[in-house]
Short mmCIF file of C-alpha atoms in Angstrom, two decimals:
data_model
loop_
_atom_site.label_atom_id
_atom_site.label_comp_id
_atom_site.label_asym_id
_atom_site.label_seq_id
_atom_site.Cartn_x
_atom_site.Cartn_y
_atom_site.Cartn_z
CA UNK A 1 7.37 -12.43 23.66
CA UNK A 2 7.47 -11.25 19.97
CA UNK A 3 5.27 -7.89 18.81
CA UNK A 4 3.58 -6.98 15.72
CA UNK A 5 2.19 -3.54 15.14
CA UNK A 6 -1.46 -3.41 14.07
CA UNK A 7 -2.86 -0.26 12.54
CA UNK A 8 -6.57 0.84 12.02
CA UNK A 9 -6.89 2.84 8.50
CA UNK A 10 -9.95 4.88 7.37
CA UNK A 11 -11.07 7.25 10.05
CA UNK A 12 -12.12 10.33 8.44
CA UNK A 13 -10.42 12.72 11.53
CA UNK A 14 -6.85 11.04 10.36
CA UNK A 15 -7.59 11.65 6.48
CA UNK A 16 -8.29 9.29 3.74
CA UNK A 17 -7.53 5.80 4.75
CA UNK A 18 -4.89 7.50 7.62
CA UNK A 19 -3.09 5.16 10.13
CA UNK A 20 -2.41 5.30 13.67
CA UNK A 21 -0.34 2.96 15.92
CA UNK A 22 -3.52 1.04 17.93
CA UNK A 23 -1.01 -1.65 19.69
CA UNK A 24 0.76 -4.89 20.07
CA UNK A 25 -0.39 -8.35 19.01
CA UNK A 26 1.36 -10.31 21.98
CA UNK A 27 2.01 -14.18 21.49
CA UNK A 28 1.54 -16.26 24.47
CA UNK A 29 5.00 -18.18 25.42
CA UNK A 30 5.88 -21.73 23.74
CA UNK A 31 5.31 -23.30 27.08
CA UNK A 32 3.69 -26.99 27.04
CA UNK A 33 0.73 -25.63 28.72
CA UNK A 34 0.35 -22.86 26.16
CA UNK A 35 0.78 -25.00 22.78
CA UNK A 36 -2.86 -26.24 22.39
CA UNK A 37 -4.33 -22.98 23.54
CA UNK A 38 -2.20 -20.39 21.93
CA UNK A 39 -4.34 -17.13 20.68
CA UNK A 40 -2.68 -13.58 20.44
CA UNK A 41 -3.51 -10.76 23.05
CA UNK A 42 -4.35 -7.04 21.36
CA UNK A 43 -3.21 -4.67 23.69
CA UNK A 44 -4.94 -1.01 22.99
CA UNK A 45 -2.63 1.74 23.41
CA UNK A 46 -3.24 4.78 21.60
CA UNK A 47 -1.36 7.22 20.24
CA UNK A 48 -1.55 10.24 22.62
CA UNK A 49 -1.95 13.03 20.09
CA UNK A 50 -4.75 11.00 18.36
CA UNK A 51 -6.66 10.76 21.69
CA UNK A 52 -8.08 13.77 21.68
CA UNK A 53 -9.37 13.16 18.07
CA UNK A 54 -10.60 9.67 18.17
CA UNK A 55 -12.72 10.67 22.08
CA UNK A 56 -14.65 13.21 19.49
CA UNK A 57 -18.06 12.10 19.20
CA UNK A 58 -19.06 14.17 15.94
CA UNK A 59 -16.26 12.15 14.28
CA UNK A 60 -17.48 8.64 14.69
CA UNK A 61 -17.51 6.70 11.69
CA UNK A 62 -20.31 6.89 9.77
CA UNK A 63 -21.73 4.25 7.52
CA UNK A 64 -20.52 5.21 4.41
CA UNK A 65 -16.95 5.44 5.68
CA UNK A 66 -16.99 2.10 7.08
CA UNK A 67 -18.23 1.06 3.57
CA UNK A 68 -15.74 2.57 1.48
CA UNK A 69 -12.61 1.19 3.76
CA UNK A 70 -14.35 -1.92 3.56
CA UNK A 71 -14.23 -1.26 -0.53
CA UNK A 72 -10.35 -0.14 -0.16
CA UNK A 73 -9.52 -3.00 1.55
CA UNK A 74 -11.16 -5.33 -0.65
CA UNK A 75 -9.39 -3.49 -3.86
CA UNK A 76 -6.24 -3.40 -2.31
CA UNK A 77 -6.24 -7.88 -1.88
CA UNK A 78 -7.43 -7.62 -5.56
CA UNK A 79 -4.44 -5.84 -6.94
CA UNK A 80 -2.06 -7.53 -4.53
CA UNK A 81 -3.53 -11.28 -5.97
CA UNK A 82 -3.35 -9.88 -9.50
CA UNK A 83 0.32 -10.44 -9.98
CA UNK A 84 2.98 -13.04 -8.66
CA UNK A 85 5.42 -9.81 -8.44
CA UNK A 86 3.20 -8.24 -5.28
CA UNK A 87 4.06 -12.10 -3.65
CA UNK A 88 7.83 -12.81 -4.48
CA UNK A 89 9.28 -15.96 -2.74
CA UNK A 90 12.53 -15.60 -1.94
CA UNK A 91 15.49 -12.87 -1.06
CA UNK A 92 17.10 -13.01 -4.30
CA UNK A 93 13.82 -12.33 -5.99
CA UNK A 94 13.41 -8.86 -3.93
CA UNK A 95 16.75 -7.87 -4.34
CA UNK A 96 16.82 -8.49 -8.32
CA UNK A 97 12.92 -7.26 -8.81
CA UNK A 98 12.39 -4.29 -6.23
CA UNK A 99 13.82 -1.33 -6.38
CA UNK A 100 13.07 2.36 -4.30
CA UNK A 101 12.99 5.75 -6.86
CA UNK A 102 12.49 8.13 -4.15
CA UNK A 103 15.69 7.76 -2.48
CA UNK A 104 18.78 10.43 -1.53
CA UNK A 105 18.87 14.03 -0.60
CA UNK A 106 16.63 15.06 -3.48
CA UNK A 107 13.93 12.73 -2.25
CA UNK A 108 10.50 13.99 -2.16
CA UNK A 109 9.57 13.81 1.34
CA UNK A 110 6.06 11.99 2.30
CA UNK A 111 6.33 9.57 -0.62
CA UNK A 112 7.25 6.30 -1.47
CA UNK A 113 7.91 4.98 -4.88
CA UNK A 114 8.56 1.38 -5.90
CA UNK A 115 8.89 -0.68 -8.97
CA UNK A 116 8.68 -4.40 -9.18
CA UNK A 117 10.12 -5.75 -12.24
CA UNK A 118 9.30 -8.80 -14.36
CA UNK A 119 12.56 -8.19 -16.65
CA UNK A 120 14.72 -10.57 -15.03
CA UNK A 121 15.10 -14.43 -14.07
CA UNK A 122 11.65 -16.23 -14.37
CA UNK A 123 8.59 -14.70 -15.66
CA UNK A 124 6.89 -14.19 -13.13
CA UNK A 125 3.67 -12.42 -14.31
CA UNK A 126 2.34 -13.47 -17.86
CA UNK A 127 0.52 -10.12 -18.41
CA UNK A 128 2.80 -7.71 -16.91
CA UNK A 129 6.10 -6.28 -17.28
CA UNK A 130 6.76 -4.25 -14.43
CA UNK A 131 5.07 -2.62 -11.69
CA UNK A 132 5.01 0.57 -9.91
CA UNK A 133 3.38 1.90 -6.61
CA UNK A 134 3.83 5.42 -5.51
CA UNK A 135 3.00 5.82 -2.14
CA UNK A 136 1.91 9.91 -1.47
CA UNK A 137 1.26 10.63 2.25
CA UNK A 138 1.37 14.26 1.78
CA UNK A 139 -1.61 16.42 1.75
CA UNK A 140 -0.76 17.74 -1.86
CA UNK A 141 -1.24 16.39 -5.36
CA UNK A 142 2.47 14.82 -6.10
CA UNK A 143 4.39 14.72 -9.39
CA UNK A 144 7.56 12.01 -9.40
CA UNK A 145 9.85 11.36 -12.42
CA UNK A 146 11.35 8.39 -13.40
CA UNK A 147 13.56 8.67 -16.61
CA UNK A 148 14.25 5.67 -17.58
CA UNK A 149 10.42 4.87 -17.71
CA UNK A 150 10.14 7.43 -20.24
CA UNK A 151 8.69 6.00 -23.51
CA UNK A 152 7.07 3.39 -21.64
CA UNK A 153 3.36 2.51 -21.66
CA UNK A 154 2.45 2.47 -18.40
CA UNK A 155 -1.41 2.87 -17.00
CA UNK A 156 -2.83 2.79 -13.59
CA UNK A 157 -4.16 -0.53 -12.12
CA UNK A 158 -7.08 -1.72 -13.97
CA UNK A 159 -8.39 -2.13 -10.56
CA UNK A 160 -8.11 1.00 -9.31
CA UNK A 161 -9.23 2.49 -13.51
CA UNK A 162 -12.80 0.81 -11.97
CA UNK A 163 -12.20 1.99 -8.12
CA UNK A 164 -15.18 3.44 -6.35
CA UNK A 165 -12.37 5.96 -4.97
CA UNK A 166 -13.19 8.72 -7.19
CA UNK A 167 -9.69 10.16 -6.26
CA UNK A 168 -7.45 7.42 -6.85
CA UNK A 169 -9.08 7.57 -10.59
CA UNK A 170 -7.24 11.15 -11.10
CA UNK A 171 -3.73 9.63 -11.03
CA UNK A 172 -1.88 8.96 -14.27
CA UNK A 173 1.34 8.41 -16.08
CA UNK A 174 2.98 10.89 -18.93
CA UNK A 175 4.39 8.17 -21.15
CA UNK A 176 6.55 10.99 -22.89
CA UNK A 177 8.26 12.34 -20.24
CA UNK A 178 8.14 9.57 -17.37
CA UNK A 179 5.83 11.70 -14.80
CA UNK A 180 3.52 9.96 -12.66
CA UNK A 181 1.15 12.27 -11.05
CA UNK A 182 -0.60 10.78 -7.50
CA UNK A 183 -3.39 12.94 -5.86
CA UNK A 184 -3.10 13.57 -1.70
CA UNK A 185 -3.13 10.56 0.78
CA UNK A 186 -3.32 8.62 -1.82
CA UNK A 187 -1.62 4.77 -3.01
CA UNK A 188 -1.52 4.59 -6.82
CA UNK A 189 -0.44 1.68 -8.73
CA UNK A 190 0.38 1.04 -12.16
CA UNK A 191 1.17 -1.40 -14.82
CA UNK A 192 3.35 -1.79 -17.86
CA UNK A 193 1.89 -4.47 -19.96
CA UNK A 194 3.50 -7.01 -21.54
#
């Protein structure tokens, strides 16, 4: 039987829009009997150290965070929808397209950084020219470099410019120098017109 992961993301006791492991999603077999009637099984296991956390009564969920994870969520399908380069088709198209900046033994540890890039093959996305999503997990405000991107006129997601995430508002390129700055626990993406 296969197994996907599925992760639960906005309880305030694991930190903005945190994740822990919840369980499996367990496919029935491909038996005959099974084919008509085949629904996944969740399976609960939680993550030991979070047990203790999540059984703490003062913090449930309250309304407004289930509203604003609802409002991350709903942000987060808006900016992957808003470009053909968040979707790519095929193998050759990730390989030529994506590419990972914080990567070797001067990585910054806790963050990911990724550009998608609409400078080669097909034009993919009529209104942008590349992509990038920094990824900070850390409980600090992050800086991140990227050369090459110097010059260029990058500027965070006009979703997220509009974001009822006050926090993910404060992040922001340096044009001149290539610096992209992405506050705590936070996902930050920008765009380079075309």
């Amino acid at each position: 039987q296969s197994a996907q992961r599925l992760t639960q993301c906005g309880h305030p006791a694991l930190g903005r829009h945190g994740h822990c492991h919840l369980g499996h999603l367990r496919w029935p077999g491909r038996g005959a009997q099974h084919e008509a009637h085949r629904r996944p099984r969740l399976t609960l296991h939680p993550v030991p150290h979070h047990r203790v956390v999540l059984a703490d009564p003062a913090l449930a969920p309250q309304s407004a965070d289930l509203f604003s994870s609802h409002e991350h969520f709903i942000e987060m399908l808006q900016i992957r929808k808003s470009s053909k380069l968040f979707r790519l088709q095929t193998g050759h198209d990730v390989m030529n397209r994506v590419a990972f900046h914080n990567t070797g033994p001067e990585q910054v540890p806790g963050m990911i950084v990724m550009s998608l890039s609409d400078r080669v093959d097909e034009d993919l996305d009529p209104e942008r020219e590349m992509i990038v999503v920094l990824f900070n997990t850390t409980l600090e405000e992050q800086v991140f470099t990227i050369d090459e991107l110097a010059g260029e006129l990058f500027t965070l997601h006009r979703v997220q410019i509009e974001s009822n995430d006050s926090i993910v508002r404060d992040a922001r390129y340096d044009s001149r120098t290539g610096v992209f700055t992405v506050p705590a626990q936070t996902t930050a993406v920008f765009e380079l017109p075309q």
